[in-house]
Coordinates of C-alpha atoms in Angstrom, one line a residue:
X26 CA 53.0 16.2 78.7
X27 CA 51.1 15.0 75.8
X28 CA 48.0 16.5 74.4
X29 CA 45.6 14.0 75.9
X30 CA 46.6 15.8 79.4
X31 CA 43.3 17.9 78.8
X32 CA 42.7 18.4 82.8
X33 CA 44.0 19.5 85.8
X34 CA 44.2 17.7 89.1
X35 CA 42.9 20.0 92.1
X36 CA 45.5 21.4 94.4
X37 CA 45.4 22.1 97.9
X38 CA 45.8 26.1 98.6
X39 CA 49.6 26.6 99.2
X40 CA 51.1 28.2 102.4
X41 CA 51.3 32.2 102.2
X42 CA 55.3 31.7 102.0
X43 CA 56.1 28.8 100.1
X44 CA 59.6 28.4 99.8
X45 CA 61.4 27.7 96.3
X46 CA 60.6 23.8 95.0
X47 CA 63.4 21.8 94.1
X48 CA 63.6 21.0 90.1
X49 CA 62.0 17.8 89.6
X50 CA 62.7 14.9 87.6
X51 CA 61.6 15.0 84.3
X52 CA 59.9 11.7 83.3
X53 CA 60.5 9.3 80.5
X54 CA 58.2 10.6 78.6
X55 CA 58.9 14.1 78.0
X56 CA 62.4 14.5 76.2
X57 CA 63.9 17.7 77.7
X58 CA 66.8 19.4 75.7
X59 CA 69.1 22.1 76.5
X60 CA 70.8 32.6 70.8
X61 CA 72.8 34.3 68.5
X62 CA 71.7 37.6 66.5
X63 CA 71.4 38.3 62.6
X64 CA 68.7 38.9 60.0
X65 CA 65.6 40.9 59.8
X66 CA 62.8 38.9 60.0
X67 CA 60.8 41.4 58.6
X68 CA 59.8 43.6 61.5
X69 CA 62.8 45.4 63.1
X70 CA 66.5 45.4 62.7
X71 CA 68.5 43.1 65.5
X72 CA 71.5 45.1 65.2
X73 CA 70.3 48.6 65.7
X74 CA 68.2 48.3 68.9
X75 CA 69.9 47.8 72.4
X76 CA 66.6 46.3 74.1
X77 CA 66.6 43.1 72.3
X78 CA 68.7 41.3 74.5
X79 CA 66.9 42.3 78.1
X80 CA 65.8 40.1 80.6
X81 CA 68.2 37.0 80.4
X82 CA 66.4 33.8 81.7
X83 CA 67.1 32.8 84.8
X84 CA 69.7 29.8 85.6
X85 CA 67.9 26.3 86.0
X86 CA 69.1 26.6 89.3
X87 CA 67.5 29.6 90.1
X88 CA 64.0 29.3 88.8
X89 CA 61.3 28.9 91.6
X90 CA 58.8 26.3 89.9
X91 CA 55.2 27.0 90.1
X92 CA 54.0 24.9 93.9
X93 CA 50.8 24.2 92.7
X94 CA 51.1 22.8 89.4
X95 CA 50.5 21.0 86.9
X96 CA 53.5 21.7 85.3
X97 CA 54.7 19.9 81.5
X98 CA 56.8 17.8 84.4
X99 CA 53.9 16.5 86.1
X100 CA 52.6 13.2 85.6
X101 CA 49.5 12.5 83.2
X102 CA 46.2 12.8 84.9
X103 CA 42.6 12.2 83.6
X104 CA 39.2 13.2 83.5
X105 CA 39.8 15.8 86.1
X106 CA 38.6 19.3 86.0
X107 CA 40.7 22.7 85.6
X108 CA 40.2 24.8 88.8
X109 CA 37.9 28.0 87.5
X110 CA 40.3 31.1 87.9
X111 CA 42.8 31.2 90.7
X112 CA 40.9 29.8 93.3
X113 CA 43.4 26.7 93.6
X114 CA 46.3 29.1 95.0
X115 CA 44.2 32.4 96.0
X116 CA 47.9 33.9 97.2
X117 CA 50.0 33.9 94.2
X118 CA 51.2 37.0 92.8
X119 CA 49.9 37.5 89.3
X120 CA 52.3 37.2 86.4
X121 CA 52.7 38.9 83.3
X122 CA 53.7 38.1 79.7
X123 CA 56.1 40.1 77.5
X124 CA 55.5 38.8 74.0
X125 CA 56.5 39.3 70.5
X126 CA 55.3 37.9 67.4
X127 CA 56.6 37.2 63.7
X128 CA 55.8 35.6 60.3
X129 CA 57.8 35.6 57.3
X130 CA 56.7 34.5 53.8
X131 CA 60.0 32.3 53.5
X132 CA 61.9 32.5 50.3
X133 CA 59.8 29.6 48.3
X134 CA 56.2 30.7 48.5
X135 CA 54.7 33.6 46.9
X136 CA 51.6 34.3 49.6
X137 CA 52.0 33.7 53.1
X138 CA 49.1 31.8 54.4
X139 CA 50.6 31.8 58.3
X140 CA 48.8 34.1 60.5
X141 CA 50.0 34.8 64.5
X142 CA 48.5 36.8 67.4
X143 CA 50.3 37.8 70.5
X144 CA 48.5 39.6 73.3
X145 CA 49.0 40.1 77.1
X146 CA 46.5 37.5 77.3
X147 CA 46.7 35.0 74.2
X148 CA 49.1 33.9 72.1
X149 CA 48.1 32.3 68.5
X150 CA 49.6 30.0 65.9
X151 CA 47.6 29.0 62.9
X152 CA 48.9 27.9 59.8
X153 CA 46.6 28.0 56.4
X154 CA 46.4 24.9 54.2
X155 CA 44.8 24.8 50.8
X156 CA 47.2 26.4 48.4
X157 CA 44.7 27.8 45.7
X158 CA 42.0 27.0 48.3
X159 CA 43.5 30.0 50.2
X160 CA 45.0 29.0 53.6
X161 CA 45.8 32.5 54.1
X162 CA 41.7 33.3 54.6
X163 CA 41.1 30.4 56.4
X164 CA 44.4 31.3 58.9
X165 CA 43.8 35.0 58.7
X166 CA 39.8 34.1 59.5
X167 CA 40.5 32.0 62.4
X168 CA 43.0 34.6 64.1
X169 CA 40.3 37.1 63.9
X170 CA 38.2 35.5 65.6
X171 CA 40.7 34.0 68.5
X172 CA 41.8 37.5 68.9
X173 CA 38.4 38.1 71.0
X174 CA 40.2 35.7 73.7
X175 CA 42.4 38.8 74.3
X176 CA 41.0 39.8 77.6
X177 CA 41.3 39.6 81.0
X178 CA 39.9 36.4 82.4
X179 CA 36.3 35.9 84.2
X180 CA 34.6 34.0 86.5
X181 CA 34.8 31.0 83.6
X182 CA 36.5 27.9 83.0
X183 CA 39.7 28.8 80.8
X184 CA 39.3 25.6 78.9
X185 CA 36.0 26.4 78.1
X186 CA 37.0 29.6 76.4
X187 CA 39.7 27.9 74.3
X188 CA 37.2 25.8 73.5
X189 CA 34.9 28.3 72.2
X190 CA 36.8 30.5 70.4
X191 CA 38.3 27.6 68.1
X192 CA 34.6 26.6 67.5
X193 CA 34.0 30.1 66.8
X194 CA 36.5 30.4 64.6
X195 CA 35.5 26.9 62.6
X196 CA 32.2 29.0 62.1
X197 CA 33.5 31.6 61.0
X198 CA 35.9 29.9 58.1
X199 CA 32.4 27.8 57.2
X200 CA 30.3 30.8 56.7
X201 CA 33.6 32.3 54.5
X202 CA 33.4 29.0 51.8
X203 CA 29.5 29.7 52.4
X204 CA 29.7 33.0 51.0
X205 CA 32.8 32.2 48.3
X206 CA 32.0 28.2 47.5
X207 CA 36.3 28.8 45.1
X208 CA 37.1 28.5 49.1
X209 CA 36.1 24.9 49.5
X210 CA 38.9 23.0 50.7
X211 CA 40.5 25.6 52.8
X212 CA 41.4 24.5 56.5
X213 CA 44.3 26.0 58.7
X214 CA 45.7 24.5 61.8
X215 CA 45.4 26.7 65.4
X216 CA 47.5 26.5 68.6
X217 CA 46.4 29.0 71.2
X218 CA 47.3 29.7 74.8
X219 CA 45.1 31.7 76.7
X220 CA 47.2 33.4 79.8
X221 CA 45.0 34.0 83.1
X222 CA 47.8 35.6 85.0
X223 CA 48.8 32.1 86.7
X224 CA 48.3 29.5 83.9
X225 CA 47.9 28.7 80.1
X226 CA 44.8 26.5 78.9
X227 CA 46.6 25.0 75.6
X228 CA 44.0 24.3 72.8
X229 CA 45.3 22.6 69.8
X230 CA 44.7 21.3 66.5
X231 CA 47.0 20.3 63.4
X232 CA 50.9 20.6 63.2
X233 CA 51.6 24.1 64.1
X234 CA 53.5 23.2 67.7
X235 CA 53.6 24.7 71.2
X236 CA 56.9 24.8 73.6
X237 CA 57.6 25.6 77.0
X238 CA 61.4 26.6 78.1
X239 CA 61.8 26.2 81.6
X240 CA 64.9 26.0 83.9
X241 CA 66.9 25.5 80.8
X242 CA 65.2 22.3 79.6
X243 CA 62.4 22.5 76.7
X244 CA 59.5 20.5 76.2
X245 CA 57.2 20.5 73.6
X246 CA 53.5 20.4 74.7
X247 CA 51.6 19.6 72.0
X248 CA 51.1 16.4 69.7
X249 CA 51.2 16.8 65.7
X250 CA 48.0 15.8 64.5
X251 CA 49.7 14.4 61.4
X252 CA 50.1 11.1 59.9
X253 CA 53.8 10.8 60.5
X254 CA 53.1 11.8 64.5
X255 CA 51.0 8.4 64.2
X256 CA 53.2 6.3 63.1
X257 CA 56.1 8.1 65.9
X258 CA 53.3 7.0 68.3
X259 CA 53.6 3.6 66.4
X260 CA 57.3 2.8 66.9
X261 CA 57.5 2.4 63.4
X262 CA 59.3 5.5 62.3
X263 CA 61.9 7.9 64.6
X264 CA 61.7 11.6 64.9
X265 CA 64.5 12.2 62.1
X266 CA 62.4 9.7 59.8
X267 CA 59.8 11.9 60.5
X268 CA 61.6 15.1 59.3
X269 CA 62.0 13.5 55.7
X270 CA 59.1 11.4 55.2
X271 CA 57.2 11.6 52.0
X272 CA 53.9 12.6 54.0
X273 CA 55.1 14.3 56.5
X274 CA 53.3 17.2 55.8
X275 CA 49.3 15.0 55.9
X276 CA 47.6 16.6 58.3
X277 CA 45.0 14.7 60.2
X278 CA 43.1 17.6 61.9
X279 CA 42.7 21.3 61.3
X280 CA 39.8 23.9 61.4
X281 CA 37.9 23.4 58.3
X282 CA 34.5 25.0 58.5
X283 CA 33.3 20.9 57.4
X284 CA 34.5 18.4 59.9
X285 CA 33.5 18.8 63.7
X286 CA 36.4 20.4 65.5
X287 CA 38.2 18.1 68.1
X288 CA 41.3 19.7 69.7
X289 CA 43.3 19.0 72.5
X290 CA 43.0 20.9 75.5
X291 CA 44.9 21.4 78.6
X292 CA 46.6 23.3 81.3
X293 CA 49.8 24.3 82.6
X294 CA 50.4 26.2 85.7
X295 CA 53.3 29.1 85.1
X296 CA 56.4 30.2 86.8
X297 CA 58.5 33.8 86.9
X298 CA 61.1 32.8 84.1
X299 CA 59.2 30.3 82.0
X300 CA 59.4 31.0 78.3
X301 CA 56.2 30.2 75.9
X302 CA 57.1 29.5 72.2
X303 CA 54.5 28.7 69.6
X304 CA 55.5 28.2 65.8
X305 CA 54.0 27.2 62.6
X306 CA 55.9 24.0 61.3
X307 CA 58.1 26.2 59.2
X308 CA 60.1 26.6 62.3
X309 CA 59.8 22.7 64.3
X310 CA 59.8 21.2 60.5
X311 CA 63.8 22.2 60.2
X312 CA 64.9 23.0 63.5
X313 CA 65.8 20.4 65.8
X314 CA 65.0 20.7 69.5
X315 CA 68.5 21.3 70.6
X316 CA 68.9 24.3 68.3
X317 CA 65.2 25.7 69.2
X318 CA 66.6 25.7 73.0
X319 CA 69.5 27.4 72.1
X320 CA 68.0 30.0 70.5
X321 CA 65.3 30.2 73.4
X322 CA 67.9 29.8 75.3
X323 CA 68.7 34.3 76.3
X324 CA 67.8 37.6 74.8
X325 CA 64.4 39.1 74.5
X326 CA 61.0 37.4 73.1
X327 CA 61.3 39.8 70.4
X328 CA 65.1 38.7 69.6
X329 CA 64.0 35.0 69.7
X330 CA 61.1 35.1 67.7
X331 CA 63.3 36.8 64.9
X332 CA 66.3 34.4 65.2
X333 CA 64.2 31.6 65.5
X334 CA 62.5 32.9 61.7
X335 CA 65.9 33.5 60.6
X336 CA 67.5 30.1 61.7
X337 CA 64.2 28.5 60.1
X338 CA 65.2 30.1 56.4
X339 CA 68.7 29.6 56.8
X340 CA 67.9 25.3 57.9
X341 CA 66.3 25.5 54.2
X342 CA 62.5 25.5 55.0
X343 CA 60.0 25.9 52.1
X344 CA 57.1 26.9 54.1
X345 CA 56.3 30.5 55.7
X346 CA 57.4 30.3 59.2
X347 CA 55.7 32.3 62.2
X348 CA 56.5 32.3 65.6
X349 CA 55.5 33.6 69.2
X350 CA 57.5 33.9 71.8
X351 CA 56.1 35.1 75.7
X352 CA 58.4 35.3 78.8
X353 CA 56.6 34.9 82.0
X354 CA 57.0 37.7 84.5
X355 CA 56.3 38.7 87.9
X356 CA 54.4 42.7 88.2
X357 CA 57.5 44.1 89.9
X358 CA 59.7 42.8 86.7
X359 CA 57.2 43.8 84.4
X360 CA 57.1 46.8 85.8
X361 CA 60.5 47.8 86.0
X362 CA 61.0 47.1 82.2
X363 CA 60.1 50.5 80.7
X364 CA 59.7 48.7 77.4
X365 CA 56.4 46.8 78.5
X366 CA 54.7 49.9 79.5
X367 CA 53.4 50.8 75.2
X368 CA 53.4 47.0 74.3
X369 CA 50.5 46.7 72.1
X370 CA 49.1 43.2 71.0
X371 CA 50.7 42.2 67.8
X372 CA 49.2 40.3 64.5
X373 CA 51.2 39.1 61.5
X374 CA 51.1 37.2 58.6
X375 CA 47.9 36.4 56.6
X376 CA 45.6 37.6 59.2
X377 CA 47.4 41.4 58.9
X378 CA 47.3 41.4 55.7
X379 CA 43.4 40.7 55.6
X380 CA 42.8 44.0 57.8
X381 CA 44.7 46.3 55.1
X382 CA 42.8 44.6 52.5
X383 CA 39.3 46.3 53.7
X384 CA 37.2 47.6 51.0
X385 CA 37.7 51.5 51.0
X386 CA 34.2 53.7 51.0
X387 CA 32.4 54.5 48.1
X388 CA 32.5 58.4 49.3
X389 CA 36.8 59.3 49.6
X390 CA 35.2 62.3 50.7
X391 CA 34.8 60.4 54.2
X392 CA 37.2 58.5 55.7
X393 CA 36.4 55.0 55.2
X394 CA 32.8 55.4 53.6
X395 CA 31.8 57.9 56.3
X396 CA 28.8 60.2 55.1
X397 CA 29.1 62.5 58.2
X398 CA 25.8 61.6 60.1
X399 CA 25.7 61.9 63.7
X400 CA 25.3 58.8 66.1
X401 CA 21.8 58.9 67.1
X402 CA 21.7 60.1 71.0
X403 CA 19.7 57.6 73.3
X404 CA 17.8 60.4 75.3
X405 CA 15.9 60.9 71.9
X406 CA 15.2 57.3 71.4
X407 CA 11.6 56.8 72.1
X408 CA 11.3 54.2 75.2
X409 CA 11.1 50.9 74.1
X410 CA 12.9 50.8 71.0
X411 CA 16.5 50.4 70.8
X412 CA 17.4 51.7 67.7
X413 CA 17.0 55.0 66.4
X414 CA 15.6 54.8 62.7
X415 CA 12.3 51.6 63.1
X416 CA 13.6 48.7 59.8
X417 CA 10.6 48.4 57.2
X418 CA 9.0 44.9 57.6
X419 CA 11.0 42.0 56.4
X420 CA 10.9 41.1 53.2
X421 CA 9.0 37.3 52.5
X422 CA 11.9 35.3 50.9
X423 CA 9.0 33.5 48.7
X424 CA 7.6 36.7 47.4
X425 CA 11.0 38.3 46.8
X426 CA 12.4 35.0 44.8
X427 CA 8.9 35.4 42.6
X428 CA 8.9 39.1 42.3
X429 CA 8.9 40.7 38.4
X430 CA 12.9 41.5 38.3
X431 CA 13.9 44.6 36.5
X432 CA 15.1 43.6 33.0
X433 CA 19.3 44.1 32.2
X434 CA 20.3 47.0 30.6
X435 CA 22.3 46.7 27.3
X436 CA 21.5 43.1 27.2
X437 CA 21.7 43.4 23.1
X438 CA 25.2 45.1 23.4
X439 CA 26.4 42.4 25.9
X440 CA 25.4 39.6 23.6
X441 CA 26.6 41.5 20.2
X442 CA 29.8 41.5 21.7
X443 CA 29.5 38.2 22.3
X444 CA 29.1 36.7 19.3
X445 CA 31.5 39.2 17.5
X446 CA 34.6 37.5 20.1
X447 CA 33.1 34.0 18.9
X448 CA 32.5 34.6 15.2
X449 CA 36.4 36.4 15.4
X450 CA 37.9 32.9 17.1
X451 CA 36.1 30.8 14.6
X452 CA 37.8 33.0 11.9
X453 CA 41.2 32.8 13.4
X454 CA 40.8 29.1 13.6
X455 CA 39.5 28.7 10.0
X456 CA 42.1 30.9 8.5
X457 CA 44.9 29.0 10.2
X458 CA 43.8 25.3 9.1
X459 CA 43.7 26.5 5.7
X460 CA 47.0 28.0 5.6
X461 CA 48.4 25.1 7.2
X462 CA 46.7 22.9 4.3
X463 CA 48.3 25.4 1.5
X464 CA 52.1 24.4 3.4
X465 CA 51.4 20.7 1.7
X466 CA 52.0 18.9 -1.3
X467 CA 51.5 16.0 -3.4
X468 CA 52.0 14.0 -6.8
X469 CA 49.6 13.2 -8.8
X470 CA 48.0 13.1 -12.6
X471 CA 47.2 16.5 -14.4
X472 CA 45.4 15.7 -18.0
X473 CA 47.8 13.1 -18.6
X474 CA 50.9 14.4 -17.4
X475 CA 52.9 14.5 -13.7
X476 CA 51.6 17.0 -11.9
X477 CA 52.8 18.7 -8.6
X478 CA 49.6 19.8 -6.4
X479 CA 49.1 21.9 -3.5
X480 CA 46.9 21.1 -0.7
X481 CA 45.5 18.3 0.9
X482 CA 44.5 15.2 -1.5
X483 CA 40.6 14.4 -1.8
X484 CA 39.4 17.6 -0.3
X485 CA 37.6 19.6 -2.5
X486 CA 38.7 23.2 -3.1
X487 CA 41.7 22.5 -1.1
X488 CA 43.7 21.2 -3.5
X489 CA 45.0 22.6 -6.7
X490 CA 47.8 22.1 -9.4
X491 CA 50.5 23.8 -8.7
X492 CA 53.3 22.9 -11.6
X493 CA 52.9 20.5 -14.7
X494 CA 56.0 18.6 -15.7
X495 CA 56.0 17.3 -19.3
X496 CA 56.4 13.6 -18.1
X497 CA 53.6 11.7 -19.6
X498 CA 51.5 8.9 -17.3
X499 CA 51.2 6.7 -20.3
X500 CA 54.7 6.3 -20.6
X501 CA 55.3 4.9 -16.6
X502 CA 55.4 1.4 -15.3
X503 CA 51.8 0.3 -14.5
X504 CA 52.8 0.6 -11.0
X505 CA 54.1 3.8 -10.9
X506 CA 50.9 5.1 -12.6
X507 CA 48.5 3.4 -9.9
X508 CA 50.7 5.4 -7.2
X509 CA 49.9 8.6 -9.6
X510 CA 46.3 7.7 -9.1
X511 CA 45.9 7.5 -5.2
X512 CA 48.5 10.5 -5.2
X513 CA 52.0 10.9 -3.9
X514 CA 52.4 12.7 -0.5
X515 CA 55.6 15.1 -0.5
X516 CA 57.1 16.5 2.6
X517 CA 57.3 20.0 1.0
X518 CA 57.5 21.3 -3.0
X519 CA 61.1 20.5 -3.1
X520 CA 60.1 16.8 -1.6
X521 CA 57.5 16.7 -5.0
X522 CA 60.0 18.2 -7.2
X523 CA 62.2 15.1 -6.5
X524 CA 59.5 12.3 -6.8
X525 CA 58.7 13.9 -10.3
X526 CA 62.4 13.5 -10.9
X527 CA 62.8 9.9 -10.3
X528 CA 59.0 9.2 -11.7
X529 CA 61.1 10.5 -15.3
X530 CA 63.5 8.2 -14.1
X531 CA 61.7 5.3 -15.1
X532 CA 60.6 6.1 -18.1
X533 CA 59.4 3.3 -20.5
X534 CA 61.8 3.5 -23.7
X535 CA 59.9 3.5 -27.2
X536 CA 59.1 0.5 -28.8
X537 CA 62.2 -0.7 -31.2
X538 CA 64.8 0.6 -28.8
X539 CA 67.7 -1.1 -27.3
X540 CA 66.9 -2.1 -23.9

């Protein structure tokens, strides 16, 4: 399935029984492909912990496909709406997702701008771009906000949600260059799958990917919004050009806070054994499909996300790589897997970060800021107001911007200090021209004799004789005494010492001599 499959065809309700459906045929236009321990990805060690490897995935011939689709096999549909909750197949047991979730810096980049959510309702890719824009705001940012899509679903359309939360989260990154205009530029892309215990509405936007691993065949279910993905679309490049092509990483899309936001969106109905795998292109930049199914292929969520990081640094990727990885459950195997029963919802890279970088209070006396006033209690609360302590009037915005402003303290010392730093850089750059001039030398005419000077020739007061020779000028060739006059430049005194040397050289004999 592409990502133009944003809707959902309606399905009749199923029987109460429905027996197991046959694997179908994958079409032509899906390409279906077909793990192995080591490394710390940062969170746990592989080695040390025996329930890594639970819950093998089922053979392909064992899988019971979801009846009531759509499924990443099903052929495109359009322009038809996703049924609201489950009231397309009212009968199906609910499923559950065990998740796991991971981002590493990588071993090129200094800051990891990635930031990844998974939850038993929504998993989250979004990768920052900007470099000294700071992707890792806009990322971190974004996740913060899809992290409210963690929740049990409602009577609303699941698409709808998606839909919101991205725009939320374009809001959100808008108001942050707003408040901090040195963010301008920042953008991150977002994949999210929000779970409602039978399906996943996709919504994406930019290059961070989305995969589904299902009867032992992968598929990926999102479209790169990049320039190389359109000219794939194109037939003018392959998928290996694509992995090496000079702009590989122009992005045509991503959450910006600038440009209205336009991402794909779509469903997928779930079965007991499918395996959800989203990944910043850190991972689907280096790996290729065959090797991201054999990693997907057994061992936990948590084991796969952390080979799948590990396999990324060791394929040589540059960029930080995150990944998410959700197996789809039924209650009575989620159930029976004590290690489900604490899971917690998880959130890594740029986006963690940002939570333990919160300001601390102003009083460490209080835990975070705290002054130890009580909560106000609502039975006291007059009727009629909702708040405890009544806000003094607003504050007109045009009699605040004109009001007398209270003048800066130590202004004098702030601007005596300024000029000292100024008058001291002048200084420093005034004493090092003139030593630099005192480093040169020349020859020229001293009271009638060849003189060696030091300085810089024409400048007054930096220039000054700094030898006299006893040749006389009078007694030099006529042209030798014009280049006396316009002076001789000398790489250094022992330069000058020689031109003096060969200016006695050519010394006119007296009259009457031999020539």
């Amino acid at each position: 399935m592409t990502s133009d499959d944003n809707t959902l065809p309606d399905q009749p309700a199923p029987p109460s029984d429905p027996p197991p459906a046959e694997q179908p045929p994958p079409p032509d236009d899906i390409t279906l492909i077909g793990g192995v321990p080591e490394g710390d990805a940062g969170e746990r060690d592989v080695s040390d912990d025996d329930t890594l490897l639970p819950r093998p995935l089922p053979k392909a011939s064992e899988q019971t496909l979801p009846h009531d689709g759509p499924t990443v096999d099903a052929p495109e549909q359009a322009d038809v709406p996703v049924p609201e909750g489950n009231d397309g197949a009212p009968d199906r047991e609910p499923l559950k997702l065990a998740y796991y979730a991971v981002s590493d810096v990588g071993r090129v980049r200094k800051d990891n701008q990635d930031s990844g959510y998974a939850g038993p309702w929504l998993l989250a890719v979004c990768d920052g771009v900007g470099g000294a824009a700071r992707g890792d705001i806009a990322s971190g940012t974004a996740v913060g906000e899809l992290r409210n899509l963690d929740a049990a679903p409602d009577a609303g359309d699941l698409l709808t949600r998606v839909s919101d939360g991205l725009h939320e989260a374009h809001e959100s990154i808008a108001q942050e260059v707003y408040q901090d205009p040195a963010l301008s530029g920042t953008s991150t892309t977002a994949t999210v799958a929000l779970f409602d215990g039978q399906r996943i509405a996709i919504g994406h936007i930019g290059d961070s990917r989305a995969y589904l691993y299902r009867a032992g065949e992968l598929s990926q279910i999102t479209t790169d919004h990049t320039f190389v993905q359109s000219l794939i679309d194109e037939g003018r490049i392959t998928e290996e050009e694509a992995r090496v092509h000079p702009h590989r990483n122009l992005i045509l899309k991503a959450l910006d806070g600038l440009h209205e936001v336009e991402p794909d969106l779509f469903a997928i109905a779930l079965a007991p054994g499918d395996r959800v795998f989203l990944c910043s292109d850190g991972a689907c930049g280096v790996l290729e499909d065959a090797r991201l199914a054999d990693i997907l292929a057994s061992g936990s969520p948590e084991f796969a996300a952390i080979e799948m990081v590990r396999a990324s640094l060791d394929a040589g990727s540059s960029d930080n790589v995150t990944c998410v990885v959700a197996d789809v459950l039924t209650e009575e195997q989620a159930a029976a897997d004590p290690s489900l029963t604490d899971l917690e919802p998880m959130i890594v890279g740029a986006a963690a970060d940002l939570r333990k970088r919160t300001p601390r209070g102003l009083f460490r006396g209080h835990r975070s800021g705290d002054t130890g006033e009580l909560e106000p209690v609502d039975a006291e609360i007059p009727e009629g107001i909702d708040y405890a302590i009544v806000d003094d009037p607003p504050v007109d915005p045009e009699a605040y911007r004109y009001a007398p402003q209270a003048p800066r303290r130590f202004t004098w010392v702030r601007r005596a200090m300024a000029l000292a730093v100024v008058l001291g850089l002048a200084w420093v750059a005034l004493a090092s021209a003139y030593w630099w001039t005192q480093q040169q030398y020349y020859v020229g005419e001293d009271d009638g004799h060849v003189a060696v000077y030091r300085g810089i020739d024409g400048i007054p007061g930096l220039s000054s004789v700094y030898r006299t020779s006893d040749v006389q000028v009078g007694d030099l060739p006529d042209n030798a005494q014009s280049d006396l006059d316009e002076g001789i430049t000398a790489d250094d005194y022992e330069d000058a010492v020689s031109i003096v040397q060969n200016l006695a050289d050519k010394l006119m004999p007296p009259e009457g001599a031999d020539r």
